[in-house]
Amino acid sequence: MDNGESRKNYRTRQQESLENYFRLNPQACVTADELYMHFAGSGGKISKATIYRCLDRMVESGTVKKFLSGGGEGATYQLIDSGNGCDRHFHLKCTCCGAVIHMDCEFMDEFERHIMEHHNFRVDNGRTIIYGLCGSCSSGAKSEE
Amino acid sequence: MDNGESRKNYRTRQQESLENYFRLNPQACVTADELYMHFAGSGGKISKATIYRCLDRMVESGTVKKFLSGGGEGATYQLIDSGNGCDRHFHLKCTCCGAVIHMDCEFMDEFERHIMEHHNFRVDNGRTIIYGLCGSCSSGAKSEE
DNA sequence: CTAGTTGCAAAGAGTTTGCATGGCG
DNA sequence: CGCCATGCAAACTCTTTGCAACTAG
């Protein structure tokens, strides 16, 4: 498809800041705006356009994944922690409180296998978010919005 | 489930058109814009604002569900076929060709039960979309975008 | 020096809102 | 007649793009 070898990736402060952020917060699920705010407050301000462009590059190079946060309020970006984590398990997102549960469980292998064998469909764990209600929200409280 | 007693739902042509559309296309996954175009072409034009407001009402009353179509390009709306179908099973959406597979399978009960028991999370089938690649797209072709 | 990167601001796409009018009951 | 629904256009949010200046290699 595409060879990145012809691409000369310059190492700029902005890019390093972003990479560094993800390295320090491997499980962070952040929007472009949150990143913008984060760096704006830290003094090392990065323009939004640059954030989007850097994130795009990271998505394309497979460093980061992008998904929609459920409300259409803006895409969320998260580090792809190859070999350890988030691209291997599912995410349960509470539609009430917004909590994200990282579900690392062998049952999911079974789940994937079932879907593959019975429905001829290859599940993309990294992109799939299962919506529902977490324990606290489903047990009682519904008062909060 | 839900009592709409305080709500006086007037029966307008626009609303009926939309309800009718969904009744005739129970499995349709459409965007607001597609609906707008559809009715604009049919003579019975409905303004976009009205489409959004009607859809909102339908979502709130549980007639229709809204989800994001994977690219952030706009929300997709689909009839909730209460009692038969779509709110009871999962949807598999191919990130390549966009196909939506309705997965009606007893295995899902097991899946839900597992998540409930082991992860203390109540899955919302109607809202959850599992992303991945369908048979045709994963088997060979990857050339198309 | 060359070419990828950045910033700013303007352009776009999708969705929401304000306000006056229209229509159901 | 009262009140919800509709239409239009402006407002808004998130994201992308054009272009000139900048900087890593």
Coordinates of C-alpha atoms (C1' of nucleotides) in Angstrom, one line a residue:
Chain A
M1 CA 0.0 0.0 0.0
D2 CA 2.2 2.6 1.4
N3 CA 5.8 2.7 2.3
G4 CA 6.8 5.1 4.9
E5 CA 10.5 4.9 4.1
S6 CA 10.4 7.7 1.7
R7 CA 8.9 9.8 4.4
K8 CA 11.3 11.9 6.4
N9 CA 9.8 12.3 9.8
Y10 CA 11.3 15.4 11.3
R11 CA 11.5 15.4 15.0
T12 CA 9.8 18.5 16.2
R13 CA 9.0 19.7 19.7
Q14 CA 5.3 19.4 19.1
Q15 CA 5.5 15.9 17.9
E16 CA 7.7 14.8 20.7
S17 CA 5.3 16.5 23.2
L18 CA 2.4 14.4 21.9
E19 CA 4.4 11.2 21.8
N20 CA 5.6 11.9 25.2
Y21 CA 2.1 12.5 26.5
F22 CA 0.9 9.2 25.2
R23 CA 4.0 7.4 26.6
L24 CA 3.3 8.8 30.0
N25 CA -0.5 8.1 29.8
P26 CA -0.7 4.8 28.1
Q27 CA -4.4 4.4 28.9
A28 CA -5.5 7.9 28.2
C29 CA -8.5 8.4 26.0
V30 CA -8.3 12.0 25.0
T31 CA -9.9 14.3 22.4
A32 CA -7.9 16.7 20.3
D33 CA -9.3 19.5 22.3
E34 CA -8.2 18.0 25.6
L35 CA -4.7 17.7 24.2
Y36 CA -4.8 21.2 23.0
M37 CA -5.9 22.4 26.5
H38 CA -3.3 20.2 28.1
F39 CA -0.4 21.8 26.2
A40 CA -1.8 25.3 26.3
G41 CA -1.7 25.1 30.0
S42 CA 1.8 23.7 30.1
G43 CA 3.3 26.6 28.3
G44 CA 4.4 24.5 25.3
K45 CA 1.3 25.5 23.3
I46 CA 0.5 23.6 20.2
S47 CA -2.0 24.8 17.7
K48 CA -5.1 22.7 17.1
A49 CA -4.3 22.2 13.4
T50 CA -0.9 20.8 14.4
I51 CA -2.5 18.5 17.0
Y52 CA -4.9 17.2 14.4
R53 CA -2.1 16.7 11.9
C54 CA 0.2 15.0 14.3
L55 CA -2.5 12.7 15.5
D56 CA -3.3 11.9 11.9
R57 CA 0.3 10.9 11.4
M58 CA 0.3 8.8 14.5
V59 CA -2.9 7.1 13.5
E60 CA -1.5 6.4 10.1
S61 CA 1.7 5.0 11.5
G62 CA -0.2 2.8 13.8
T63 CA 0.9 4.5 17.0
V64 CA -2.5 5.7 18.1
K65 CA -6.0 4.8 17.4
K66 CA -9.0 7.0 16.9
F67 CA -12.6 6.4 17.7
L68 CA -15.8 8.2 18.3
S69 CA -16.6 8.8 21.9
G70 CA -20.3 7.9 21.7
G71 CA -21.8 11.3 21.7
G72 CA -20.4 12.6 18.4
E73 CA -18.7 15.3 20.4
G74 CA -15.4 14.7 18.9
A75 CA -13.1 11.8 18.2
T76 CA -11.1 10.2 21.0
Y77 CA -7.5 9.2 20.6
Q78 CA -5.7 6.5 22.5
L79 CA -2.3 4.9 22.4
I80 CA -2.1 1.5 20.8
D81 CA -0.2 -0.4 23.4
S82 CA 1.0 -3.1 21.0
G83 CA 1.4 -6.4 22.7
N84 CA 0.0 -5.4 26.1
G85 CA -3.3 -4.2 26.0
C86 CA -6.0 -2.1 24.6
D87 CA -5.9 -3.4 21.1
R88 CA -6.4 -6.9 22.4
H89 CA -9.4 -6.5 24.7
F90 CA -12.7 -4.8 24.5
H91 CA -13.8 -1.6 26.1
L92 CA -17.0 -1.3 28.0
K93 CA -18.3 2.2 28.2
C94 CA -21.0 3.3 30.6
T95 CA -23.5 5.4 28.8
C96 CA -24.4 7.0 32.2
C97 CA -21.2 8.0 33.9
G98 CA -18.9 7.7 30.9
A99 CA -16.5 5.3 32.7
V100 CA -14.5 3.0 30.4
I101 CA -13.7 -0.5 31.6
H102 CA -10.9 -2.3 30.0
M103 CA -12.0 -5.9 29.7
D104 CA -9.1 -8.2 29.6
C105 CA -10.6 -11.7 29.7
E106 CA -10.1 -14.9 28.0
F107 CA -13.8 -15.2 27.3
M108 CA -13.3 -12.6 24.6
D109 CA -11.2 -15.0 22.6
E110 CA -14.2 -17.3 22.6
F111 CA -16.4 -14.5 21.6
E112 CA -14.2 -13.5 18.7
R113 CA -13.9 -17.1 17.6
H114 CA -17.6 -17.6 17.7
I115 CA -18.2 -14.5 15.6
M116 CA -15.5 -15.6 13.2
E117 CA -16.8 -19.1 12.8
H118 CA -20.5 -18.6 12.9
H119 CA -20.9 -15.2 11.4
N120 CA -17.9 -14.9 9.2
F121 CA -16.8 -11.6 10.7
R122 CA -13.5 -10.6 12.0
V123 CA -13.9 -8.4 15.1
D124 CA -11.7 -5.3 15.5
N125 CA -11.2 -5.2 19.2
G126 CA -9.5 -1.9 19.1
R127 CA -12.3 -0.1 17.4
T128 CA -15.2 -1.7 19.2
I129 CA -16.8 -0.2 22.2
I130 CA -19.6 -2.0 24.0
Y131 CA -22.1 0.4 25.5
G132 CA -24.2 -0.2 28.6
L133 CA -24.4 0.6 32.3
C134 CA -21.7 0.0 34.8
G135 CA -22.4 -1.5 38.2
S136 CA -22.8 1.7 40.0
C137 CA -25.1 3.3 37.5
S138 CA -27.3 0.2 36.9
S139 CA -27.6 -0.7 40.5
G140 CA -29.4 2.3 41.8
A141 CA -28.6 5.9 40.9
K142 CA -30.2 7.3 37.8
S143 CA -30.5 10.7 39.4
E144 CA -27.4 12.1 37.8
E145 CA -27.3 13.1 34.2
Chain B
M1 CA -42.1 1.1 29.7
D2 CA -42.7 4.7 29.0
N3 CA -45.8 6.8 29.5
G4 CA -46.0 9.9 27.4
E5 CA -49.0 11.3 29.1
S6 CA -47.7 14.8 29.6
R7 CA -46.5 15.0 26.1
K8 CA -49.0 16.0 23.4
N9 CA -47.6 14.5 20.3
Y10 CA -49.3 16.2 17.5
R11 CA -49.6 14.2 14.4
T12 CA -48.0 16.2 11.6
R13 CA -47.3 15.2 8.0
Q14 CA -43.6 15.5 8.5
Q15 CA -43.7 13.2 11.5
E16 CA -45.8 10.7 9.7
S17 CA -43.6 10.8 6.7
L18 CA -40.6 9.9 8.9
E19 CA -42.4 7.2 10.8
N20 CA -43.7 5.8 7.6
Y21 CA -40.3 5.7 6.1
F22 CA -39.0 3.7 9.0
R23 CA -42.0 1.4 8.9
L24 CA -41.4 0.7 5.2
N25 CA -37.6 0.3 5.7
P26 CA -37.3 -1.4 9.0
Q27 CA -33.7 -2.2 8.5
A28 CA -32.7 1.1 7.0
C29 CA -29.6 2.8 8.5
V30 CA -29.9 6.4 7.4
T31 CA -28.3 9.7 8.2
A32 CA -30.3 12.9 8.7
D33 CA -29.1 14.1 5.4
E34 CA -30.2 11.0 3.5
L35 CA -33.6 11.5 5.0
Y36 CA -33.6 15.1 4.0
M37 CA -32.6 14.2 0.4
H38 CA -35.2 11.4 0.3
F39 CA -38.1 13.7 1.1
A40 CA -36.8 16.6 -0.9
G41 CA -36.9 14.4 -3.9
S42 CA -40.4 13.1 -3.1
G43 CA -42.0 16.5 -3.1
G44 CA -42.9 16.3 0.5
K45 CA -39.9 18.3 1.6
I46 CA -39.0 18.5 5.2
S47 CA -36.5 21.0 6.6
K48 CA -33.3 19.6 8.1
A49 CA -34.1 21.2 11.5
T50 CA -37.3 19.4 11.5
I51 CA -35.7 16.1 10.6
Y52 CA -33.3 16.5 13.4
R53 CA -36.0 17.5 15.9
C54 CA -38.3 14.6 14.8
L55 CA -35.5 12.1 15.0
D56 CA -34.6 13.4 18.4
R57 CA -38.1 12.9 19.5
M58 CA -38.2 9.4 18.1
V59 CA -34.9 8.6 19.8
E60 CA -36.3 9.8 23.1
S61 CA -39.5 7.9 22.8
G62 CA -37.5 4.8 21.9
T63 CA -38.7 4.3 18.4
V64 CA -35.4 4.9 16.7
K65 CA -31.8 4.5 17.7
K66 CA -29.0 6.8 16.8
F67 CA -25.4 5.8 16.4
L68 CA -22.3 7.1 14.8
S69 CA -21.5 5.7 11.5
G70 CA -17.8 5.0 12.1
G71 CA -16.2 7.9 10.3
G72 CA -17.7 10.7 12.3
E73 CA -19.4 11.9 9.2
G74 CA -22.8 12.1 10.8
A75 CA -25.0 10.1 13.0
T76 CA -27.0 7.2 11.6
Y77 CA -30.6 6.4 12.6
Q78 CA -32.3 3.1 12.6
L79 CA -35.7 1.8 13.6
I80 CA -35.8 -0.1 16.9
D81 CA -37.8 -3.2 15.9
S82 CA -39.1 -3.9 19.4
G83 CA -39.8 -7.4 20.2
N84 CA -38.5 -8.9 17.1
G85 CA -35.1 -7.9 16.6
C86 CA -32.6 -5.2 16.5
D87 CA -32.8 -4.3 20.1
R88 CA -32.2 -7.8 21.1
H89 CA -29.2 -8.7 19.1
F90 CA -25.9 -7.1 18.2
H91 CA -24.9 -5.4 15.1
L92 CA -21.7 -6.1 13.3
K93 CA -20.5 -3.3 11.1
C94 CA -17.9 -3.8 8.5
T95 CA -15.5 -0.9 8.6
C96 CA -14.5 -1.5 5.0
C97 CA -17.8 -1.8 3.1
G98 CA -20.2 -0.5 5.7
A99 CA -22.4 -3.5 5.7
V100 CA -24.4 -4.1 8.9
I101 CA -24.9 -7.7 9.9
H102 CA -27.7 -8.4 12.4
M103 CA -26.5 -11.0 14.7
D104 CA -29.3 -13.0 16.2
C105 CA -27.7 -15.7 18.1
E106 CA -28.1 -17.4 21.4
F107 CA -24.4 -17.1 22.0
M108 CA -25.0 -13.4 22.8
D109 CA -27.0 -14.3 25.8
E110 CA -24.0 -16.1 27.1
F111 CA -21.9 -13.1 26.2
E112 CA -24.2 -10.7 28.1
R113 CA -24.4 -13.0 31.1
H114 CA -20.6 -13.3 31.2
I115 CA -20.1 -9.5 31.2
M116 CA -22.8 -9.1 33.7
E117 CA -21.4 -11.7 36.1
H118 CA -17.8 -11.2 35.6
H119 CA -17.5 -7.6 34.8
N120 CA -20.6 -6.2 36.6
F121 CA -21.7 -4.4 33.4
R122 CA -25.1 -4.4 31.8
V123 CA -24.7 -4.5 28.0
D124 CA -27.0 -2.3 25.9
N125 CA -27.5 -4.4 22.8
G126 CA -29.3 -1.7 20.9
R127 CA -26.6 0.8 21.3
T128 CA -23.6 -1.4 20.8
I129 CA -22.0 -1.9 17.4
I130 CA -19.2 -4.3 16.9
Y131 CA -16.7 -3.1 14.3
G132 CA -14.6 -5.3 12.2
L133 CA -14.3 -6.8 8.7
C134 CA -17.0 -8.9 7.0
G135 CA -16.2 -12.0 5.2
S136 CA -15.8 -10.5 1.7
C137 CA -13.7 -7.6 2.9
S138 CA -11.4 -9.7 5.1
S139 CA -10.9 -12.6 2.7
G140 CA -9.4 -10.8 -0.2
A141 CA -10.0 -7.3 -1.3
K142 CA -8.4 -4.6 0.6
S143 CA -7.7 -2.5 -2.4
E144 CA -10.9 -0.4 -2.2
E145 CA -11.2 2.4 0.2
Chain C
dC1 C1' 19.6 24.3 1.0
dT2 C1' 15.4 21.3 0.8
dA3 C1' 11.5 19.5 2.3
dG4 C1' 8.6 18.4 6.1
dT5 C1' 6.1 21.1 9.9
dT6 C1' 3.9 24.7 12.2
dG7 C1' 0.4 28.5 12.9
dC8 C1' -3.2 31.3 11.9
dA9 C1' -7.4 32.0 10.1
dA10 C1' -10.8 30.8 6.9
dA11 C1' -13.5 27.1 5.0
dG12 C1' -16.4 22.9 5.6
dA13 C1' -19.6 19.5 7.4
dG14 C1' -23.0 18.2 10.7
dT15 C1' -26.1 19.6 14.2
dT16 C1' -28.5 22.9 17.2
dT17 C1' -31.1 27.1 18.3
dG18 C1' -34.0 31.6 18.0
dC19 C1' -37.9 33.4 16.4
dA20 C1' -42.1 34.0 13.8
dT21 C1' -45.6 31.3 11.5
dG22 C1' -48.5 27.3 10.8
dG23 C1' -51.5 23.5 12.1
dC24 C1' -53.3 19.7 15.3
dG25 C1' -56.7 19.0 18.8
Chain D
dC1 C1' -57.8 29.2 20.7
dG2 C1' -53.6 27.3 22.9
dC3 C1' -49.6 25.1 22.3
dC4 C1' -46.5 22.1 19.8
dA5 C1' -44.3 21.6 15.4
dT6 C1' -42.1 23.6 11.4
dG7 C1' -38.9 26.5 8.5
dC8 C1' -35.4 29.5 7.7
dA9 C1' -31.1 31.2 8.7
dA10 C1' -27.7 32.1 11.9
dA11 C1' -24.9 30.1 15.5
dC12 C1' -21.9 26.4 17.1
dT13 C1' -18.6 22.6 17.3
dC14 C1' -15.2 19.8 15.6
dT15 C1' -12.0 19.1 11.9
dT16 C1' -9.6 20.2 7.6
dT17 C1' -7.1 23.2 4.4
dG18 C1' -4.3 27.1 2.2
dC19 C1' -0.5 29.6 2.6
dA20 C1' 3.5 31.8 4.3
dA21 C1' 7.1 31.3 7.7
dC22 C1' 10.1 28.1 10.2
dT23 C1' 13.3 24.5 11.2
dA24 C1' 15.4 19.8 11.3
dG25 C1' 18.7 17.2 8.8

